[in-house]
CSV table of C-alpha atoms in Angstrom, one decimal:
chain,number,residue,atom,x,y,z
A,1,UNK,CA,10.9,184.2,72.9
A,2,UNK,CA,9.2,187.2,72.1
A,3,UNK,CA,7.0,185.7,69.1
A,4,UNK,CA,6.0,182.8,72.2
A,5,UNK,CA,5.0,185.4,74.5
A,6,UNK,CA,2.9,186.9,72.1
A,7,UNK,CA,1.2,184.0,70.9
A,8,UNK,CA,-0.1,183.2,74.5
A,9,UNK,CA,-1.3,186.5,74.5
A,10,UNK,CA,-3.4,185.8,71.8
A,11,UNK,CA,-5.0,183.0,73.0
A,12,UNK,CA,-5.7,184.4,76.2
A,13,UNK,CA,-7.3,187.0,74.5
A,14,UNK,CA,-8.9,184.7,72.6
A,15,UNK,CA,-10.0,182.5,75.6
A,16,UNK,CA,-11.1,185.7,77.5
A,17,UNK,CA,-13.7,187.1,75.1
A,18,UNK,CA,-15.1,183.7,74.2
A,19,UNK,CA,-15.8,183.5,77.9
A,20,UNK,CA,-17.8,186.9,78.1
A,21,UNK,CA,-19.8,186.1,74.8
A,22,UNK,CA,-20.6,182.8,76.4
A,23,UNK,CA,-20.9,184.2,79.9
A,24,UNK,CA,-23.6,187.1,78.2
A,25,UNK,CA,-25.2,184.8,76.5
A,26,UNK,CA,-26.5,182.4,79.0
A,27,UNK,CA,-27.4,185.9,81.6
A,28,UNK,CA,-29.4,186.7,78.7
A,29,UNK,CA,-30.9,183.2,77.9
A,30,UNK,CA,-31.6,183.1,82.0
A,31,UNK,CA,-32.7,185.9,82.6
A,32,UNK,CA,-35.2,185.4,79.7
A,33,UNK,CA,-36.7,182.6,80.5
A,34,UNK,CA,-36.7,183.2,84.3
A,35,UNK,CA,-34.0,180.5,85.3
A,36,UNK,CA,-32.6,180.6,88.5
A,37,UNK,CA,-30.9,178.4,91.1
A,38,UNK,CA,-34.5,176.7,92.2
A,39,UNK,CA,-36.0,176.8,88.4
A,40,UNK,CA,-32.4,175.0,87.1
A,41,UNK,CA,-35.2,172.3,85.1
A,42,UNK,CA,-36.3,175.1,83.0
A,43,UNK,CA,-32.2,175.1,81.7
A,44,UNK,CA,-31.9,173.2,77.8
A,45,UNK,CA,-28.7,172.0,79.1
A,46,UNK,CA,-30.5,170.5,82.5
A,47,UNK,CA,-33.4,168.9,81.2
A,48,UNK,CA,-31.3,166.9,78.8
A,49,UNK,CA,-27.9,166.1,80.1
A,50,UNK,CA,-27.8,163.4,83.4
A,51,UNK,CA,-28.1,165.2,86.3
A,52,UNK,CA,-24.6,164.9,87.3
A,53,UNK,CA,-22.7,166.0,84.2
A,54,UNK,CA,-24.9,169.0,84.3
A,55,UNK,CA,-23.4,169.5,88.1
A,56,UNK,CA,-20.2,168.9,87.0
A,57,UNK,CA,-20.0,171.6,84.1
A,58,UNK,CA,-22.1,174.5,86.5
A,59,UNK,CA,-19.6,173.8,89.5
A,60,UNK,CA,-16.4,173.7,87.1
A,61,UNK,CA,-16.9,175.0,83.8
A,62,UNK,CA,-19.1,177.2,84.7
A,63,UNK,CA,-17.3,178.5,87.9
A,64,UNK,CA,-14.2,178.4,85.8
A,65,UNK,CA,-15.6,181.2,83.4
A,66,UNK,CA,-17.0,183.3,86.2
A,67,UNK,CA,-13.6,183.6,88.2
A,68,UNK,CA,-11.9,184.5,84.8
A,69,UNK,CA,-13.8,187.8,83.7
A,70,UNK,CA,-14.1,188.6,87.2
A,71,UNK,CA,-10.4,188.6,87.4
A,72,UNK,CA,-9.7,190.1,83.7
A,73,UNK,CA,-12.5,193.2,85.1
A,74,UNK,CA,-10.2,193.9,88.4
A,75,UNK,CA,-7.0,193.7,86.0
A,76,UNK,CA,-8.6,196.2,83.6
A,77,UNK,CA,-9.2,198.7,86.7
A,78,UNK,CA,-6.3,198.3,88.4
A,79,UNK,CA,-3.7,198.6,85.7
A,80,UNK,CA,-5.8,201.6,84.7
A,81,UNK,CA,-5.6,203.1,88.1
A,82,UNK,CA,-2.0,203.0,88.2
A,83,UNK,CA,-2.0,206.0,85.9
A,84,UNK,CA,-3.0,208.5,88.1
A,85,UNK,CA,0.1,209.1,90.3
A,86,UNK,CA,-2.0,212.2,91.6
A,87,UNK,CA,-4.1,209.3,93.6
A,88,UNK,CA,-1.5,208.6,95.5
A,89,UNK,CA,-2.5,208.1,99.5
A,90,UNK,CA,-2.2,211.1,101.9
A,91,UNK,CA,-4.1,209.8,104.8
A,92,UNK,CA,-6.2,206.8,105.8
A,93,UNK,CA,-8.7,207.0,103.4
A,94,UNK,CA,-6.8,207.4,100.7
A,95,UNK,CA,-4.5,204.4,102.1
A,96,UNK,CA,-7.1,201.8,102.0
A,97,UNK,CA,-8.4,203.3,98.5
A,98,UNK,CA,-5.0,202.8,97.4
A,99,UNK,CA,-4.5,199.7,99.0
A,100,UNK,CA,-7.9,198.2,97.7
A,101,UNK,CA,-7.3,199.1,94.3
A,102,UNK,CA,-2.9,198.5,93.5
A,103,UNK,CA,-1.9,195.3,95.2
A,104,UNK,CA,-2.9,192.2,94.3
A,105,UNK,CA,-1.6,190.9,97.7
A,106,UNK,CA,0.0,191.9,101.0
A,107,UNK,CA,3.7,190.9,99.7
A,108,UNK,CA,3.1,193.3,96.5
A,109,UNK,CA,2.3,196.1,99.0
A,110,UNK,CA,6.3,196.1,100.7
A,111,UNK,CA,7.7,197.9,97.9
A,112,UNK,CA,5.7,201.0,98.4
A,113,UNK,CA,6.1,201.3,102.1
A,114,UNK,CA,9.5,202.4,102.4
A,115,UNK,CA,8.3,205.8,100.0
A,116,UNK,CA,5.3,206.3,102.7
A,117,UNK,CA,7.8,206.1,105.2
A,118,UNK,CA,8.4,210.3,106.9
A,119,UNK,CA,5.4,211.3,104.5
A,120,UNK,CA,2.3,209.0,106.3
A,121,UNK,CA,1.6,208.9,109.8
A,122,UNK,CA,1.9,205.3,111.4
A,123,UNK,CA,-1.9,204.8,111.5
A,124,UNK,CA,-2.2,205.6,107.7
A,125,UNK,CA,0.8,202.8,107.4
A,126,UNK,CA,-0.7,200.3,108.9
A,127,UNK,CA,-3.9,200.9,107.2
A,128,UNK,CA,-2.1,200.5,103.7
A,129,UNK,CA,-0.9,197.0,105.1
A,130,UNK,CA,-4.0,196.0,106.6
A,131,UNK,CA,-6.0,196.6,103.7
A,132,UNK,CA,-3.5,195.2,100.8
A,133,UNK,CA,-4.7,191.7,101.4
A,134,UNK,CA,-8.2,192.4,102.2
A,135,UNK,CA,-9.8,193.9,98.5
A,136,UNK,CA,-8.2,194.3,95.3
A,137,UNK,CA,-10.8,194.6,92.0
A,138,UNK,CA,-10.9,191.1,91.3
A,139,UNK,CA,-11.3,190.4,95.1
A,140,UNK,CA,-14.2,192.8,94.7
A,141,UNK,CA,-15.3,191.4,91.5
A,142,UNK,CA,-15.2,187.8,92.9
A,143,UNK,CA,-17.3,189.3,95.8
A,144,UNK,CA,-20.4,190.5,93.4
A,145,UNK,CA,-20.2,187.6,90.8
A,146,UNK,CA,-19.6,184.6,93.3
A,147,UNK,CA,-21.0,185.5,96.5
A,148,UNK,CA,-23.3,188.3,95.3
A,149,UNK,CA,-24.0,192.3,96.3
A,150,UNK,CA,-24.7,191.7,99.8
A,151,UNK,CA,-21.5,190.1,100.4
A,152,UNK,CA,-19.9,192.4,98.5
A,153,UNK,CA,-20.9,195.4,99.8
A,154,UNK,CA,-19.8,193.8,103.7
A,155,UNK,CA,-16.9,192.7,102.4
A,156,UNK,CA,-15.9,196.4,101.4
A,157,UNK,CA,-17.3,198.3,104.3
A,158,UNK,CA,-15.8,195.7,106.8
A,159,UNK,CA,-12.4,196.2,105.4
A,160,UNK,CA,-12.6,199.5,105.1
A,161,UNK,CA,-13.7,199.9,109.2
A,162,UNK,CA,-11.0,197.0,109.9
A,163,UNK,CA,-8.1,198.8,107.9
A,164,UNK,CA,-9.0,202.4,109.4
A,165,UNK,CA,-9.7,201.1,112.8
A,166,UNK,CA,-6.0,199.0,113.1
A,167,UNK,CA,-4.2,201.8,111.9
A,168,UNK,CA,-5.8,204.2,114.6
A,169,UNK,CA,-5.4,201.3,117.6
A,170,UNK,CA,-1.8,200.7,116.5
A,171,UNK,CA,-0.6,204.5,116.6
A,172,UNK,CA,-2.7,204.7,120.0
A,173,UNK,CA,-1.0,202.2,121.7
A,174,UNK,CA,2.7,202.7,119.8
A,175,UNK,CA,3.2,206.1,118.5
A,176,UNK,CA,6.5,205.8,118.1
A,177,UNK,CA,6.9,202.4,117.0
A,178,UNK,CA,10.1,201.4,114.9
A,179,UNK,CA,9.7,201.0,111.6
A,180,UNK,CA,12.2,198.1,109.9
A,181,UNK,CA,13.3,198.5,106.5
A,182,UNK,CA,10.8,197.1,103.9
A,183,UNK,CA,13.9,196.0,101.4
A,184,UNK,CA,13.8,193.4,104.4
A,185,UNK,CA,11.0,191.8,103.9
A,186,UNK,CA,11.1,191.6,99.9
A,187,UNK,CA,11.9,187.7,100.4
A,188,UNK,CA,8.6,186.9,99.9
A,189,UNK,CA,9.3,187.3,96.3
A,190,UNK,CA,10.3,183.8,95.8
A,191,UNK,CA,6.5,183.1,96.1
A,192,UNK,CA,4.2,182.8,93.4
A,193,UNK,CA,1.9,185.1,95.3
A,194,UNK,CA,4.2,188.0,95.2
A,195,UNK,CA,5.4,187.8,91.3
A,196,UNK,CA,5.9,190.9,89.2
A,197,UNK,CA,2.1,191.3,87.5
A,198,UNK,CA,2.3,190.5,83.7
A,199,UNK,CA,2.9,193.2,81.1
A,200,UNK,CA,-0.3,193.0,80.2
A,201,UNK,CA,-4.0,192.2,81.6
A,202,UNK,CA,-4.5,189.1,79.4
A,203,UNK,CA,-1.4,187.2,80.9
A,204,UNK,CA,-1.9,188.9,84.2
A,205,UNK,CA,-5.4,187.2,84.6
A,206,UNK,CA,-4.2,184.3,83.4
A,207,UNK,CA,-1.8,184.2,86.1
A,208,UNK,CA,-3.6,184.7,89.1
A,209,UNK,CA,-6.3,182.5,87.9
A,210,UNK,CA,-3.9,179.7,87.4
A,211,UNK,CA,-2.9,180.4,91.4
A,212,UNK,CA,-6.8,180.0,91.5
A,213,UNK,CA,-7.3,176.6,90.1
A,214,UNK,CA,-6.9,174.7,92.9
A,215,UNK,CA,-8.8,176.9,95.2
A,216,UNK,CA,-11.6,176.4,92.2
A,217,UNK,CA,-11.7,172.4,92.2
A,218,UNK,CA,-11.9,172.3,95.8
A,219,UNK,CA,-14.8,174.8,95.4
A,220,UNK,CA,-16.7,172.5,92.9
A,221,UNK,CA,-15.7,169.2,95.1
A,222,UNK,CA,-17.3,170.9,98.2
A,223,UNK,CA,-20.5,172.4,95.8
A,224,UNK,CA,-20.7,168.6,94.5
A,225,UNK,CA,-20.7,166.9,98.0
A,226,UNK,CA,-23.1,170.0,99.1
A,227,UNK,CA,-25.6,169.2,96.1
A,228,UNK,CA,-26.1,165.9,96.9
A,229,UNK,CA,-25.8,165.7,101.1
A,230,UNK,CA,-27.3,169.1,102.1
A,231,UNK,CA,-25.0,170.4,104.6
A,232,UNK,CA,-27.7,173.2,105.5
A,233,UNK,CA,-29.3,170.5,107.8
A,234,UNK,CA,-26.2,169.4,109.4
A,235,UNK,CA,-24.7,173.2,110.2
A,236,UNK,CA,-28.5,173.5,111.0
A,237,UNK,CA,-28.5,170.9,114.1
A,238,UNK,CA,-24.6,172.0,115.1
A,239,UNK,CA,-26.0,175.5,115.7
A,240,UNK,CA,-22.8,176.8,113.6
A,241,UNK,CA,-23.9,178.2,110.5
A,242,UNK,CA,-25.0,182.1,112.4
A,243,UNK,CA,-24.1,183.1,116.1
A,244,UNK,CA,-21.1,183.7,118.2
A,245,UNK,CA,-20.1,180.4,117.9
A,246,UNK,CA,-19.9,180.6,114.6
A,247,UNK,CA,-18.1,183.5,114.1
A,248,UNK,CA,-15.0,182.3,116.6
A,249,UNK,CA,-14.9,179.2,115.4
A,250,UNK,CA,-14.7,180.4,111.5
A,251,UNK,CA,-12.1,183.4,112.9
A,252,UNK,CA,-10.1,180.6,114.0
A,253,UNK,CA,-9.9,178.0,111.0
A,254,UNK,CA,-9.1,181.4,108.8
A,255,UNK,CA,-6.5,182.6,111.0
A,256,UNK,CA,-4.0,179.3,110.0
A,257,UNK,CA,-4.7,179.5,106.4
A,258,UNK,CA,-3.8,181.7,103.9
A,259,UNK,CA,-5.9,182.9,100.4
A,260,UNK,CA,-4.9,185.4,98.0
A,261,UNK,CA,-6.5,187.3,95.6
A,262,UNK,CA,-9.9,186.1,96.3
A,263,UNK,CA,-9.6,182.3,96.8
A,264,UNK,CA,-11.5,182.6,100.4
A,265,UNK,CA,-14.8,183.5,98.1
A,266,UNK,CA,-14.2,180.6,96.6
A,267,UNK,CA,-13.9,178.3,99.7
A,268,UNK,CA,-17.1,180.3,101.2
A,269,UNK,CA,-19.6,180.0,98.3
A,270,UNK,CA,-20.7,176.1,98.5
A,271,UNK,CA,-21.3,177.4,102.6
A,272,UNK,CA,-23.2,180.2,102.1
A,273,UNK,CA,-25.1,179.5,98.9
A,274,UNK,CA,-25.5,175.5,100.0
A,275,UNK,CA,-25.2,175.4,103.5
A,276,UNK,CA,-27.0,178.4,104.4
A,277,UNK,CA,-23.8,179.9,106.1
A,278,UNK,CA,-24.6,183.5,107.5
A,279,UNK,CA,-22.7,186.9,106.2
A,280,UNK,CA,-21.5,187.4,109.1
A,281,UNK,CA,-19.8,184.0,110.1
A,282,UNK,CA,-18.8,184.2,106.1
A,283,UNK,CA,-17.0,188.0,106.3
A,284,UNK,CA,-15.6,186.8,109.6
A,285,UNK,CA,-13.9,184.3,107.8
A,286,UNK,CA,-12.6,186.0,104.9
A,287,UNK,CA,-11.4,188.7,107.2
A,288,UNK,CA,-9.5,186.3,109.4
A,289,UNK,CA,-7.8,184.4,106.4
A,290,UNK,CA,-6.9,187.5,104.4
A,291,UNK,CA,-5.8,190.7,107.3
A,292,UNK,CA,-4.6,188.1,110.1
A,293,UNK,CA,-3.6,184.8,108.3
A,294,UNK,CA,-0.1,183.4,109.2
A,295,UNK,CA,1.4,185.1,106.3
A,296,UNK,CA,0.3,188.1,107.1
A,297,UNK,CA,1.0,187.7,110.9
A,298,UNK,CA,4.6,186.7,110.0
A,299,UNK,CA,5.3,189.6,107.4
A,300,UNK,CA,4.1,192.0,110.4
A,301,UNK,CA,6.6,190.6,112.8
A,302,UNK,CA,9.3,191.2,111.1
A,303,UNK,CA,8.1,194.8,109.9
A,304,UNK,CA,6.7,196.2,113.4
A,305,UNK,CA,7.8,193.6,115.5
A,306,UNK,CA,6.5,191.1,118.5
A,307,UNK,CA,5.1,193.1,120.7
A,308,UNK,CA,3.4,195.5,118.3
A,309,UNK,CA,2.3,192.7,115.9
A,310,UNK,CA,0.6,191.1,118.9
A,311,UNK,CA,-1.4,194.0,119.7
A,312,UNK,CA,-2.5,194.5,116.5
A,313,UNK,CA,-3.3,191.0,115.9
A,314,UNK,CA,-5.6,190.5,118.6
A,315,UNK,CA,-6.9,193.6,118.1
A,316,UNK,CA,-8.1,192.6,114.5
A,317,UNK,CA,-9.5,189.4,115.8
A,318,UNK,CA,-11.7,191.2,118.2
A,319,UNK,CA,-12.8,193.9,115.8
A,320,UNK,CA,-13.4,191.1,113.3
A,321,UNK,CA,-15.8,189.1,116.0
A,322,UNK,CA,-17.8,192.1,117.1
A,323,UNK,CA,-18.5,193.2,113.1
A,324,UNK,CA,-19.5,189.8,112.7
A,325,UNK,CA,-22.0,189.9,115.4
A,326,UNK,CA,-22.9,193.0,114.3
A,327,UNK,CA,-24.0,191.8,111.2
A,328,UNK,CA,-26.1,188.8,112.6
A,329,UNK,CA,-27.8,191.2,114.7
A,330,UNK,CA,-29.2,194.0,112.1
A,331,UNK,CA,-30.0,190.6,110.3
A,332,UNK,CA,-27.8,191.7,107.1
């Protein structure tokens, strides 16, 4: 069993390095030769494959190898992090630095609430919670790689404000709010989302990309269909790619779903980089789908209860709108 589980190793190894060779190659060979997104005929491979088997391999293959050094990069940091025990949170920044940088979702972060219990105060709690889902390093290496740095850097600071601000509102309006016992809520286990990370960084991003794949082929699908029909002109004449409209209505088809460890980028980038979809409609709705999503909302019920988990809840929507707005109107 042992010789098995070190075989796969090797070949994810294997498969991982071949990836950043390949991956460092072509940023070389593009950034050579000047190829971008609107200069794609200078590409060997697009002047001489058909048009749509060169689509096929950027929105899969292509994708495919992004996702999977961005993921292998957040491994390597945070299983590096986890040596330093002397990072361990103490307030609210240090919650959300934690937070960003441990969990790979919000069901990893139960464990380690019951030792904050009688040594954080309630807002630095709930920050820790809050901001579990929101950013881990491949969520943040996703960000730059897929989306790009402006995106990125949103995506941090919003969290960041979002995780500090909840944990301030819920201590405001429940200072002495009941705390259930974590061990409680440790059922989510029997998800996939909330298994035991891999003993090392080559199976570990192995197995969150594999939760991935689907996320990824429903990415290339939608980049495919936006290629060819041009959604920019439809969201265009529906007035819902930028504005308030936009914002609510993308805060409210995040809030049923539910994305881990970065798969909301992956749902966002045929939107934004095809259908002209504005930051802040697109951090509204990885917001929504990640801090208030109904797995989230659920785990929060049973850990602060109704009333409290209410609150909070419409408290993050409302934050999440007025960021969004924000954004739209400093034009970022």
């Amino acid at each position: 069993m042992g010789k098995i589980k070190k075989n796969k190793d090797g070949i994810y190894k294997t498969v991982i390095y071949f990836t950043l060779i390949l991956l460092l190659a072509d940023f070389v060979y593009k950034t050579y030769f000047g190829i971008t997104y609107h200069t794609r005929e200078k590409c060997i491979l697009y002047a001489n494959l058909p048009r749509w088997l060169f689509l096929v391999y950027e929105f899969t293959v292509d994708l495919f190898m992004t996702v999977i050094i961005g993921i292998f990069v957040g491994t390597l940091l945070q299983k590096n992090f986890t040596k330093y025990k002397r990072l361990y949170p103490h307030n609210q920044l240090t919650a959300f630095l934690y937070a960003s940088v441990i969990p790979v979702c919000s069901c990893s972060a139960i464990p380690m609430i019951g030792a904050m219990q009688g040594q954080l105060r309630l807002r630095s709690i709930i920050t820790f919670i809050v901001a579990a889902p929101l950013l881990n390093p491949f969520i943040v290496a996703l960000s730059f790689t897929v989306l790009g740095t402006e995106y990125a850097i949103l995506r941090i600071v919003s969290s960041m404000v979002l995780a500090i601000a909840t944990g301030i509102f819920a201590e405001w309006v429940s200072p002495k709010a009941a705390i259930s016992d974590p061990e409680k809520l440790l059922s989510c286990t029997s998800n996939s989302t909330c298994t035991v990370p891999g003993k090392t960084v080559y199976s570990e991003t192995f197995r969150i990309f594999k939760q991935l794949v689907p996320y990824l082929m429903i990415a290339g699908a939608f980049s495919l269909f936006f290629e060819f029909f041009q959604p920019a002109i439809l969201l265009e004449k529906l007035q819902i790619k930028e504005g308030p409209l936009s914002s609510a209505l993308f805060i409210l088809i995040g809030m049923p779903i539910y994305f881990c460890n970065g798969a909301d980028i992956l749902f966002l980038q045929p939107l934004v980089n095809y259908g002209g979809l504005s930051m802040g409609s697109s951090i509204a709705f990885s917001l929504t789908s990640t801090a208030i999503c109904i797995s989230s909302f659920m785990m929060l019920l049973k850990y602060l209860g109704k009333k409290l988990t209410i609150q909070i809840s419409l408290f993050i929507m409302a934050a999440i709108f007025i960021m969004s707005q924000l954004i739209g109107i400093f034009n970022i």
